[in-house]
PDB file of N, CA and C in Angstrom:
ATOM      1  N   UNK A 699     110.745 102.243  78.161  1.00  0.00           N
ATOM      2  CA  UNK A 699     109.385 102.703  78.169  1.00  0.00           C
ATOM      3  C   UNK A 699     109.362 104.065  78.874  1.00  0.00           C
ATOM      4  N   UNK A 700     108.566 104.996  78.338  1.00  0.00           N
ATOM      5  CA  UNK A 700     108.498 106.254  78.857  1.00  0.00           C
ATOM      6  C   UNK A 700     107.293 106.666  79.454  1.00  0.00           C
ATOM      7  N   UNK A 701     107.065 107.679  80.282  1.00  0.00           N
ATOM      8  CA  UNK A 701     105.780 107.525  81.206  1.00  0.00           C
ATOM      9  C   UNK A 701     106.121 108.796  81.788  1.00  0.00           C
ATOM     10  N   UNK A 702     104.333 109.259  81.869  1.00  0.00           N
ATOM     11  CA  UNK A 702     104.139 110.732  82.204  1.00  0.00           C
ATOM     12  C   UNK A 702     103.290 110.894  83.335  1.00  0.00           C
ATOM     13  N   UNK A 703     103.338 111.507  84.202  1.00  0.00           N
ATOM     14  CA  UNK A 703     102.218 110.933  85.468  1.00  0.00           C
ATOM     15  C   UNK A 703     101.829 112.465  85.924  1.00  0.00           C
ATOM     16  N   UNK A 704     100.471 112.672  85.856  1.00  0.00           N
ATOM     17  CA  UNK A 704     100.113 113.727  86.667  1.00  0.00           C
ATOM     18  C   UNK A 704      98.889 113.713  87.585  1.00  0.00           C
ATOM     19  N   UNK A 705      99.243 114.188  89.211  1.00  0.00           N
ATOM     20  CA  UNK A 705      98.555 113.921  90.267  1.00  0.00           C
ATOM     21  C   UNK A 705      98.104 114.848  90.866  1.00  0.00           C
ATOM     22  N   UNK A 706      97.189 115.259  91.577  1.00  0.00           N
ATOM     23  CA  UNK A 706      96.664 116.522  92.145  1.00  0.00           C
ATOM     24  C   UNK A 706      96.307 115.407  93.689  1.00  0.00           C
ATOM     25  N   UNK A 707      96.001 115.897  94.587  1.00  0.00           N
ATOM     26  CA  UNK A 707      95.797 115.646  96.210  1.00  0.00           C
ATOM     27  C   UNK A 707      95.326 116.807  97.021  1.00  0.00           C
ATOM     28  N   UNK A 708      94.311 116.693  97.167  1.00  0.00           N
ATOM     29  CA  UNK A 708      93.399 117.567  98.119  1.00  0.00           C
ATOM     30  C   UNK A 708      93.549 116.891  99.211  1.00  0.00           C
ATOM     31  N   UNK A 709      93.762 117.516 100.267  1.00  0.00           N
ATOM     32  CA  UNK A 709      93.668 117.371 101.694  1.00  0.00           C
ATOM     33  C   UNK A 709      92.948 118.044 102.532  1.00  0.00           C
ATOM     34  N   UNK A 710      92.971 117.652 103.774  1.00  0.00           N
ATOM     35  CA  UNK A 710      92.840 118.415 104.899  1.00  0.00           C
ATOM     36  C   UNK A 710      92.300 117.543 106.200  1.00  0.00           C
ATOM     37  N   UNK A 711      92.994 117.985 107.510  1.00  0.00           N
ATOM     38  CA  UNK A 711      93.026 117.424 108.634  1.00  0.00           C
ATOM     39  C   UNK A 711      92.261 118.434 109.809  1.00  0.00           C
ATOM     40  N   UNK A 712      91.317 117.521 110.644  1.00  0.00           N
ATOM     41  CA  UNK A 712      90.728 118.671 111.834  1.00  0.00           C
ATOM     42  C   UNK A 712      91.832 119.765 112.190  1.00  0.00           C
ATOM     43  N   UNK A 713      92.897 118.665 112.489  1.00  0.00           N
ATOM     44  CA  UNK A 713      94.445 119.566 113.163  1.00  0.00           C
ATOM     45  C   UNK A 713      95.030 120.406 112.516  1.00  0.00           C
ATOM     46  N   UNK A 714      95.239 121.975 112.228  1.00  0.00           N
ATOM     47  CA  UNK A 714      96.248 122.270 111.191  1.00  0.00           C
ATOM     48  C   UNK A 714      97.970 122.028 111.509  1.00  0.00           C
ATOM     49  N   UNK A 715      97.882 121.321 112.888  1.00  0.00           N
ATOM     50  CA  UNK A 715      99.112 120.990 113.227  1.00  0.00           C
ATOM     51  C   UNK A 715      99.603 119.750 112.156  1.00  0.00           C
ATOM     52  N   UNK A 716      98.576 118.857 112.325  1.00  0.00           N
ATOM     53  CA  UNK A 716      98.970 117.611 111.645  1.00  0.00           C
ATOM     54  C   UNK A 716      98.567 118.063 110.409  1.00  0.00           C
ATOM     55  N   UNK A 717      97.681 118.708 109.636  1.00  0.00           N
ATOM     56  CA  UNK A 717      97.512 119.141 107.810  1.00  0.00           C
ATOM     57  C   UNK A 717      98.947 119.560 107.406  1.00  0.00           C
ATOM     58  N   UNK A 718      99.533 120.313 108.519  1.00  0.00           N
ATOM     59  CA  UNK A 718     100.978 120.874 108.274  1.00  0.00           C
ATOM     60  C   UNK A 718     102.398 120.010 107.934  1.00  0.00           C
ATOM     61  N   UNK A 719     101.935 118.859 109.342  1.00  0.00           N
ATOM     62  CA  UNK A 719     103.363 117.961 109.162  1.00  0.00           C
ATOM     63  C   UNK A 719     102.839 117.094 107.811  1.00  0.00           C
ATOM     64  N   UNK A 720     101.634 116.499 108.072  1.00  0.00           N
ATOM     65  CA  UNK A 720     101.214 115.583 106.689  1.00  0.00           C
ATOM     66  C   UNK A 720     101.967 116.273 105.172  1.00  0.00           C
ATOM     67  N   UNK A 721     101.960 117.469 105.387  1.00  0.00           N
ATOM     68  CA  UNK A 721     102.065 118.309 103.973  1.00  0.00           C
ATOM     69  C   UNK A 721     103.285 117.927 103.701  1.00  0.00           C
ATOM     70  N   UNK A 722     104.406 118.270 104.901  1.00  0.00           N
ATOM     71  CA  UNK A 722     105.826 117.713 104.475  1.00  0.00           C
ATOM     72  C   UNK A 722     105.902 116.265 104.290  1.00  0.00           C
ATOM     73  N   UNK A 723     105.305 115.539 104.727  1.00  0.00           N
ATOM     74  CA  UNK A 723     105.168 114.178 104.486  1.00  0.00           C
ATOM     75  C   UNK A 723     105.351 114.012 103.159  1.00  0.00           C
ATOM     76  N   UNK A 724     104.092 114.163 102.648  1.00  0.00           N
ATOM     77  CA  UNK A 724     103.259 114.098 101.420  1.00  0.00           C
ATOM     78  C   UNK A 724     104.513 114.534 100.403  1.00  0.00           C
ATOM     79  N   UNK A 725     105.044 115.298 100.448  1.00  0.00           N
ATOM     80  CA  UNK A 725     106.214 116.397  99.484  1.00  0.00           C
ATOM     81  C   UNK A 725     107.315 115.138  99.436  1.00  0.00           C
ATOM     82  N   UNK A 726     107.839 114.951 100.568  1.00  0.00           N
ATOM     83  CA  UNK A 726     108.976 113.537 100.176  1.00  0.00           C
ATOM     84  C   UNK A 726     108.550 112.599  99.603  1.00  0.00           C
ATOM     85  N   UNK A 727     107.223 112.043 100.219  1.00  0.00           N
ATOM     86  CA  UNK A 727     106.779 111.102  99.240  1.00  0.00           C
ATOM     87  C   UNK A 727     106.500 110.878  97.746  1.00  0.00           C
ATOM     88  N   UNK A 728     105.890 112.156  97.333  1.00  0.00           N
ATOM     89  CA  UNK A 728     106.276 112.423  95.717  1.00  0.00           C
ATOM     90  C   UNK A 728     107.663 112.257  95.043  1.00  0.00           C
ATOM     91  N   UNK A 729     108.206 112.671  95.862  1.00  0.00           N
ATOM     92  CA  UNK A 729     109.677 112.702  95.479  1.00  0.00           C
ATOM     93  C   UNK A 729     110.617 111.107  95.268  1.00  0.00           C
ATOM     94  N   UNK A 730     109.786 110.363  96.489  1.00  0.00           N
ATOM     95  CA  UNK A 730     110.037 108.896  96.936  1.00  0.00           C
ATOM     96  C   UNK A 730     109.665 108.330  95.896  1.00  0.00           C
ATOM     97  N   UNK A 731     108.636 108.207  95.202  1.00  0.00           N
ATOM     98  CA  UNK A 731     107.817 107.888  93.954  1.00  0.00           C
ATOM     99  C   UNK A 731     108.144 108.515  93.160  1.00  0.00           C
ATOM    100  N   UNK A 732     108.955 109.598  92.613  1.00  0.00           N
ATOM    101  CA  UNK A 732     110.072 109.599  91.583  1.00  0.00           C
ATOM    102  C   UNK A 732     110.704 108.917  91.408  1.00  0.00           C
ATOM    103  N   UNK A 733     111.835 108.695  92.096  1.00  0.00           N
ATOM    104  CA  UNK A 733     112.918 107.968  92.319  1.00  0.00           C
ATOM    105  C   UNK A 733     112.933 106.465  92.002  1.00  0.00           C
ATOM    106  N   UNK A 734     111.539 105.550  92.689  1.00  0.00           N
ATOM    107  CA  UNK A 734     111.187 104.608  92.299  1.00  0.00           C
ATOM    108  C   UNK A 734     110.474 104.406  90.892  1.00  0.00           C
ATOM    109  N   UNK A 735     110.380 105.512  90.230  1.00  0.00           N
ATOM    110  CA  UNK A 735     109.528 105.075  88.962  1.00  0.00           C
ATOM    111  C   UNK A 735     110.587 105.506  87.850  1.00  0.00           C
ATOM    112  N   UNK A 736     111.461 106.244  88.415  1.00  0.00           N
ATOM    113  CA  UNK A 736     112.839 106.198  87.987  1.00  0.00           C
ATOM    114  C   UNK A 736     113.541 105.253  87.506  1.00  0.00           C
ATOM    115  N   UNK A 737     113.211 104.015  88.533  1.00  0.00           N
ATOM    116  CA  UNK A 737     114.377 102.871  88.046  1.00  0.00           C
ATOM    117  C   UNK A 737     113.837 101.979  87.323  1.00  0.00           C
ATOM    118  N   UNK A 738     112.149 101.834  86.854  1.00  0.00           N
ATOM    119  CA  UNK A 738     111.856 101.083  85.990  1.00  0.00           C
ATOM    120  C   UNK A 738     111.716 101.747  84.653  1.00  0.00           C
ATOM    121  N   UNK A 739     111.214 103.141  84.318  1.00  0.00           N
ATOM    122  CA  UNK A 739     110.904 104.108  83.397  1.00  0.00           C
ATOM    123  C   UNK A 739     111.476 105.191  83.127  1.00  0.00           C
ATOM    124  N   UNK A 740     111.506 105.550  81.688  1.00  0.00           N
ATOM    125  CA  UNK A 740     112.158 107.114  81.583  1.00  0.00           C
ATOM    126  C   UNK A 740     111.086 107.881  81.853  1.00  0.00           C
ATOM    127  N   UNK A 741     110.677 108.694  82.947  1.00  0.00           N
ATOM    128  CA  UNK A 741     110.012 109.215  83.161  1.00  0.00           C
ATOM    129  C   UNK A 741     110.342 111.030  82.665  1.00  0.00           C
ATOM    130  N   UNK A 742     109.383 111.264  81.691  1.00  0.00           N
ATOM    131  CA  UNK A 742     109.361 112.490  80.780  1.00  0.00           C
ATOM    132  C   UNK A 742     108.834 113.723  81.729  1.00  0.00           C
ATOM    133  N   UNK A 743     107.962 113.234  82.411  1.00  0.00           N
ATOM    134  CA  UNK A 743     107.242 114.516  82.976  1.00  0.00           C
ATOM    135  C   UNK A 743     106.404 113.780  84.337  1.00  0.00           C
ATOM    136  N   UNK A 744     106.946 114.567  85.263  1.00  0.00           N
ATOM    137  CA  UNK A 744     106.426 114.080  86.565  1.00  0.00           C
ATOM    138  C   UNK A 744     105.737 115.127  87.504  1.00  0.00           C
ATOM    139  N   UNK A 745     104.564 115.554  87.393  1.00  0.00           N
ATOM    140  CA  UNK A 745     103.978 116.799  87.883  1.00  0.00           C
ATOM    141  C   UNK A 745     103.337 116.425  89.444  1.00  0.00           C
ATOM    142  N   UNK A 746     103.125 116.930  90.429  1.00  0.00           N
ATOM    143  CA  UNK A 746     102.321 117.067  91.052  1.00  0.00           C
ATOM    144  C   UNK A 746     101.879 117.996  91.940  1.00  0.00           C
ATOM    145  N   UNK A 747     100.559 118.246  92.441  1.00  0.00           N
ATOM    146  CA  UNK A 747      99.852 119.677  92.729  1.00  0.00           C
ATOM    147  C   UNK A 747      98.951 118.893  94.308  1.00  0.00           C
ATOM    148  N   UNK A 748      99.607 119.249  95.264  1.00  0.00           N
ATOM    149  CA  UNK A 748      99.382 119.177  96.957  1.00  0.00           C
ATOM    150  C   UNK A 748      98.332 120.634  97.215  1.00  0.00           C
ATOM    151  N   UNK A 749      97.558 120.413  98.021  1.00  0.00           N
ATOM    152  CA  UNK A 749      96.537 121.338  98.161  1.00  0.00           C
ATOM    153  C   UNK A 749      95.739 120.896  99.375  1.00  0.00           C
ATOM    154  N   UNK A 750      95.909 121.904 100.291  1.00  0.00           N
ATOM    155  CA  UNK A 750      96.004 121.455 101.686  1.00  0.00           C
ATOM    156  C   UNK A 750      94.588 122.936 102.179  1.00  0.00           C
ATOM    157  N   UNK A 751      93.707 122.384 103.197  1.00  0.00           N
ATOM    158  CA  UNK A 751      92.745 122.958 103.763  1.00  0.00           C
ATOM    159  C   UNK A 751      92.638 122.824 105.264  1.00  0.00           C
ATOM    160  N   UNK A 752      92.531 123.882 106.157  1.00  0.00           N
ATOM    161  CA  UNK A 752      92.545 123.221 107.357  1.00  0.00           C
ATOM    162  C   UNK A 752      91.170 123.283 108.292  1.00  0.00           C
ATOM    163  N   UNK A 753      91.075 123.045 109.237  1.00  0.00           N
ATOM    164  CA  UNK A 753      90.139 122.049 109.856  1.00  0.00           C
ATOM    165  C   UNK A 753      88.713 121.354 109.351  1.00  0.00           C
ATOM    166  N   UNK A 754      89.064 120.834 108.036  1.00  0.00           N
ATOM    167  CA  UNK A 754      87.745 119.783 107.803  1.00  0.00           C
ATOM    168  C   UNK A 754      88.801 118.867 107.669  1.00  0.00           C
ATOM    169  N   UNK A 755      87.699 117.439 107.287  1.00  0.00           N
ATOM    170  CA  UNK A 755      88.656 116.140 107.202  1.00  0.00           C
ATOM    171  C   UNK A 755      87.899 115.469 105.927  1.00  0.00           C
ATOM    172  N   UNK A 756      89.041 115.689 105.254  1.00  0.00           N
ATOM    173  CA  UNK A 756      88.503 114.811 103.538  1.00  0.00           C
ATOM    174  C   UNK A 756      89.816 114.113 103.047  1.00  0.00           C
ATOM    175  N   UNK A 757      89.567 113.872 101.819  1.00  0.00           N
ATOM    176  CA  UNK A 757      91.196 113.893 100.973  1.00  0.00           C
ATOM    177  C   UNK A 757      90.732 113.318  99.395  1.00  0.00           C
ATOM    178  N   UNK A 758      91.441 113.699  98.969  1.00  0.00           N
ATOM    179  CA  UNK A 758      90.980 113.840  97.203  1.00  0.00           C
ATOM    180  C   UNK A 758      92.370 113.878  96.629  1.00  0.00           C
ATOM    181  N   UNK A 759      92.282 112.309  95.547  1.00  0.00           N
ATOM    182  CA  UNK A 759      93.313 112.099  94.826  1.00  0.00           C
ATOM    183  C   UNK A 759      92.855 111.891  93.686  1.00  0.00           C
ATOM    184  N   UNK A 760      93.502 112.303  92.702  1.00  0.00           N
ATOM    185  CA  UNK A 760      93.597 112.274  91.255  1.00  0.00           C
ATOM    186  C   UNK A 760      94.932 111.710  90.589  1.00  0.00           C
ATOM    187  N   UNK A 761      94.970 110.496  89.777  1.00  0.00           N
ATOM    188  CA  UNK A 761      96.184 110.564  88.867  1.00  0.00           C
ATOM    189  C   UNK A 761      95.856 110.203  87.624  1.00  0.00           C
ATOM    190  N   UNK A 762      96.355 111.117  86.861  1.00  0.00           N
ATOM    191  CA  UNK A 762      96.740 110.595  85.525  1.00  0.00           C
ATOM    192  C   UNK A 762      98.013 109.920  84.771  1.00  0.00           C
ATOM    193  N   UNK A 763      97.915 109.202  84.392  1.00  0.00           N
ATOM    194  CA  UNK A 763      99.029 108.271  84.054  1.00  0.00           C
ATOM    195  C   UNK A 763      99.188 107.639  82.545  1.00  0.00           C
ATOM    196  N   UNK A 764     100.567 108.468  81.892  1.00  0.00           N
ATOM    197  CA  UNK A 764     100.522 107.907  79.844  1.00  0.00           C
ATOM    198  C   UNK A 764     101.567 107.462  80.100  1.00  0.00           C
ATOM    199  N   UNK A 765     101.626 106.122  79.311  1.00  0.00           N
ATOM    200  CA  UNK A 765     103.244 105.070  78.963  1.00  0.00           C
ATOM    201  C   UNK A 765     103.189 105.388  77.391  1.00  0.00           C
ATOM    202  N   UNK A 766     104.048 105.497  77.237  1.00  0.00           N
ATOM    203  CA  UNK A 766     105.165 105.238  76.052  1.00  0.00           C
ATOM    204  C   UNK A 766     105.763 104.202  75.853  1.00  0.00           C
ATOM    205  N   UNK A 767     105.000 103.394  74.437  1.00  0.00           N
ATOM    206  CA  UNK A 767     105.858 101.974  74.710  1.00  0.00           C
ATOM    207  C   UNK A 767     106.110 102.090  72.367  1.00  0.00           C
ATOM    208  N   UNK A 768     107.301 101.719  72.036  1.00  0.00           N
ATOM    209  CA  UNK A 768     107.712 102.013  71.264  1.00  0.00           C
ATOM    210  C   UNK A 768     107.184 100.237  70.201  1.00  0.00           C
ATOM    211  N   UNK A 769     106.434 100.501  69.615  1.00  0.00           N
ATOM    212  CA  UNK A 769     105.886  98.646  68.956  1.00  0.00           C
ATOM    213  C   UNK A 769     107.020  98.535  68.367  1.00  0.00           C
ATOM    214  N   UNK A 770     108.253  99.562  67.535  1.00  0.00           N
ATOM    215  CA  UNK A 770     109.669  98.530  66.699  1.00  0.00           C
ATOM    216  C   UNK A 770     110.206  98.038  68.040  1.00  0.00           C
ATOM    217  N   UNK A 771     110.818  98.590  68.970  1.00  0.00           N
ATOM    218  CA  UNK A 771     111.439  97.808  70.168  1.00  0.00           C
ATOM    219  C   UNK A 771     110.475  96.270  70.557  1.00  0.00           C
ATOM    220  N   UNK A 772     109.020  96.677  70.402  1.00  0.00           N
ATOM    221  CA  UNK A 772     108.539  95.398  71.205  1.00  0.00           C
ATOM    222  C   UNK A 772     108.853  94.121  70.095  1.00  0.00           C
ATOM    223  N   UNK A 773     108.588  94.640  69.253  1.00  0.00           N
ATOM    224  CA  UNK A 773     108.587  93.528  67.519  1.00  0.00           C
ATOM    225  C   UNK A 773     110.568  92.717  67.661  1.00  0.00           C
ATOM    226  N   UNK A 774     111.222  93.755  67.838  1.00  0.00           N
ATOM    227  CA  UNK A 774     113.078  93.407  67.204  1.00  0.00           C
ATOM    228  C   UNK A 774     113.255  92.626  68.843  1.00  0.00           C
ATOM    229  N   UNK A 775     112.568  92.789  70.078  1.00  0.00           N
ATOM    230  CA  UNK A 775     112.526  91.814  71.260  1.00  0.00           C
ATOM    231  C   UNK A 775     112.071  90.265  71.065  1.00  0.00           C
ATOM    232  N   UNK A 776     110.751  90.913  70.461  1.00  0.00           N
ATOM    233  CA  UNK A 776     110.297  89.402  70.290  1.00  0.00           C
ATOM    234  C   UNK A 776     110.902  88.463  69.001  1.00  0.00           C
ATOM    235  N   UNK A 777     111.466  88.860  68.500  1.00  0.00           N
ATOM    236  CA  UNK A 777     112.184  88.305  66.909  1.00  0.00           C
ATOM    237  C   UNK A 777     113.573  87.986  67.896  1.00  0.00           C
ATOM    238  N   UNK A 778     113.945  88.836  68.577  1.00  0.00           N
ATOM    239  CA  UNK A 778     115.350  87.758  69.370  1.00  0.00           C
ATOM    240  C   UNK A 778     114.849  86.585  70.136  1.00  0.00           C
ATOM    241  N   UNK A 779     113.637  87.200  70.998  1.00  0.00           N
ATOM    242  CA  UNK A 779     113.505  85.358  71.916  1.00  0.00           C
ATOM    243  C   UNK A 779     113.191  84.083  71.081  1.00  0.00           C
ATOM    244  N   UNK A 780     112.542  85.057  69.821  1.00  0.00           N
ATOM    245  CA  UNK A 780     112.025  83.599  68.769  1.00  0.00           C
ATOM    246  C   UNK A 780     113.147  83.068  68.199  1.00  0.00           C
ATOM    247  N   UNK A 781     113.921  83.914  67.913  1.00  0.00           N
ATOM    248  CA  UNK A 781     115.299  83.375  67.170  1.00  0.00           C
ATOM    249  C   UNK A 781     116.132  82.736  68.171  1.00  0.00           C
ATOM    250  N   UNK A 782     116.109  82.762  69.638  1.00  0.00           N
ATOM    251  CA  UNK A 782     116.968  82.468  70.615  1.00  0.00           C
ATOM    252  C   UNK A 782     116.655  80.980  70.430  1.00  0.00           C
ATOM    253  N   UNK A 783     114.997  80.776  71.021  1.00  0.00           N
ATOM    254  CA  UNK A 783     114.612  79.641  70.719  1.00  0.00           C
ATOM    255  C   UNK A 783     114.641  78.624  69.943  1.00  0.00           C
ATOM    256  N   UNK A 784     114.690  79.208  68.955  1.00  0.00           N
ATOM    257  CA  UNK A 784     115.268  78.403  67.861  1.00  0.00           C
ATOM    258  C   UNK A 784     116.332  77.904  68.030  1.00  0.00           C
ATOM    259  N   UNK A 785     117.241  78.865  67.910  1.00  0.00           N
ATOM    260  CA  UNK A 785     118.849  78.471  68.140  1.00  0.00           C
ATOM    261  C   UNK A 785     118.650  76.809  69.260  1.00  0.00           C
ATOM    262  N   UNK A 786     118.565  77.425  69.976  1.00  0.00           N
ATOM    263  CA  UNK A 786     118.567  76.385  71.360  1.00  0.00           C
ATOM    264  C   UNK A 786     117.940  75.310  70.871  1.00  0.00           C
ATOM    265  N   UNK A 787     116.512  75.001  70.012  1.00  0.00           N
ATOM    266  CA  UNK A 787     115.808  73.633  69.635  1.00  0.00           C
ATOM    267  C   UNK A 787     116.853  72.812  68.672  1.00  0.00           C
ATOM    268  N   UNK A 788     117.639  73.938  68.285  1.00  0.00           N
ATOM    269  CA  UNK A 788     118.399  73.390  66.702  1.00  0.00           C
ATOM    270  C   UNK A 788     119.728  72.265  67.747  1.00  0.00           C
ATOM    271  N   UNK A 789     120.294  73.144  68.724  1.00  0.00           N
ATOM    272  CA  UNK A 789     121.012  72.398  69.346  1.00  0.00           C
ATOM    273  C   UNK A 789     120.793  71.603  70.720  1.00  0.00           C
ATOM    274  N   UNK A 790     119.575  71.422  70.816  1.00  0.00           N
ATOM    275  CA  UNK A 790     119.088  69.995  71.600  1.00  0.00           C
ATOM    276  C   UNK A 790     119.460  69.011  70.121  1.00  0.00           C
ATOM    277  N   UNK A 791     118.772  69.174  69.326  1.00  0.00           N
ATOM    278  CA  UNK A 791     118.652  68.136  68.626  1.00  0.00           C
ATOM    279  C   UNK A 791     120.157  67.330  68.132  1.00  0.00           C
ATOM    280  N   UNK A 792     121.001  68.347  67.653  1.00  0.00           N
ATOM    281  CA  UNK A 792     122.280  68.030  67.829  1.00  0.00           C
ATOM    282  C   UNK A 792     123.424  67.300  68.699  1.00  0.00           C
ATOM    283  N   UNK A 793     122.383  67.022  69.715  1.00  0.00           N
ATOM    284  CA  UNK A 793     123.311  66.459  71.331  1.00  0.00           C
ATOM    285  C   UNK A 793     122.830  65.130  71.291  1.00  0.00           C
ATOM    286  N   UNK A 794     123.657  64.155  71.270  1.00  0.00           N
ATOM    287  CA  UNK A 794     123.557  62.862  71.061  1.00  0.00           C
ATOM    288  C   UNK A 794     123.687  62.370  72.893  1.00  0.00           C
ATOM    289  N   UNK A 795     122.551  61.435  73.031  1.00  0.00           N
ATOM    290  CA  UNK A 795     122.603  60.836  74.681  1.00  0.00           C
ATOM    291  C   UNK A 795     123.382  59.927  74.301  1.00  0.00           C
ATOM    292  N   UNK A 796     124.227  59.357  75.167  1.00  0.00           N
ATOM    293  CA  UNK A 796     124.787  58.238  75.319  1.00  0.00           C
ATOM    294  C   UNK A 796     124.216  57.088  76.000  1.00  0.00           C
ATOM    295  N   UNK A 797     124.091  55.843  75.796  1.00  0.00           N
ATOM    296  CA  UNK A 797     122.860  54.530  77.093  1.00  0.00           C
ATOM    297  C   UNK A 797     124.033  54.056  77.593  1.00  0.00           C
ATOM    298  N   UNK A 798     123.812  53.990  79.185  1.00  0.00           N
ATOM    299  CA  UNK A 798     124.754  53.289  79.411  1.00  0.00           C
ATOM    300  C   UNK A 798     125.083  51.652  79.444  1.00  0.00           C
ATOM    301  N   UNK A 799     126.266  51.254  79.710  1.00  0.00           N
ATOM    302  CA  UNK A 799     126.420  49.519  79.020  1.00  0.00           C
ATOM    303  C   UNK A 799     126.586  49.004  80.600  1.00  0.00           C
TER     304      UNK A 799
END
């Protein structure tokens, strides 16, 4: 599955000490949330736009978020578990219990 994510983040802290460190924060963390969306998705396009103000106190997030999901892959998935199933009902039935004497 493929997936496109785009985020914008308005900030700002009374402190421009702390708007400052938050900012580097904020930057790994995008990056952190790559990485993790990495290992479930092919991720095509991963944008994001940090925007930092100093001494008021707000914060403003935006994401947009498109998956890519392919319906022949979902269809030739579900035609194996149905066929798996099968398989497997065909050979319960085939297995003879024994009673014991």
């Amino acid at each position: 599955m493929k997936m496109k994510m785009k985020s914008k983040v308005n900030y700002s802290l009374p402190d421009a000490a702390h708007t400052a460190i938050l900012y580097g924060y904020a930057h790994q963390g995008f990056v952190f949330l790559q990485l993790i969306l990495k290992l479930f998705f092919k991720v095509k396009d991963f944008k994001y736009d940090l925007n930092y103000e100093f001494n008021k106190y707000y914060i403003n997030v935006e994401i947009e978020c498109i998956f890519f999901i392919s319906l022949a892959k979902i269809i030739y998935i579900c035609f194996l578990v149905f066929k798996n199933i099968k398989r497997k009902d065909k050979d319960n039935d085939n297995v003879k219990i024994s009673q014991p004497v």
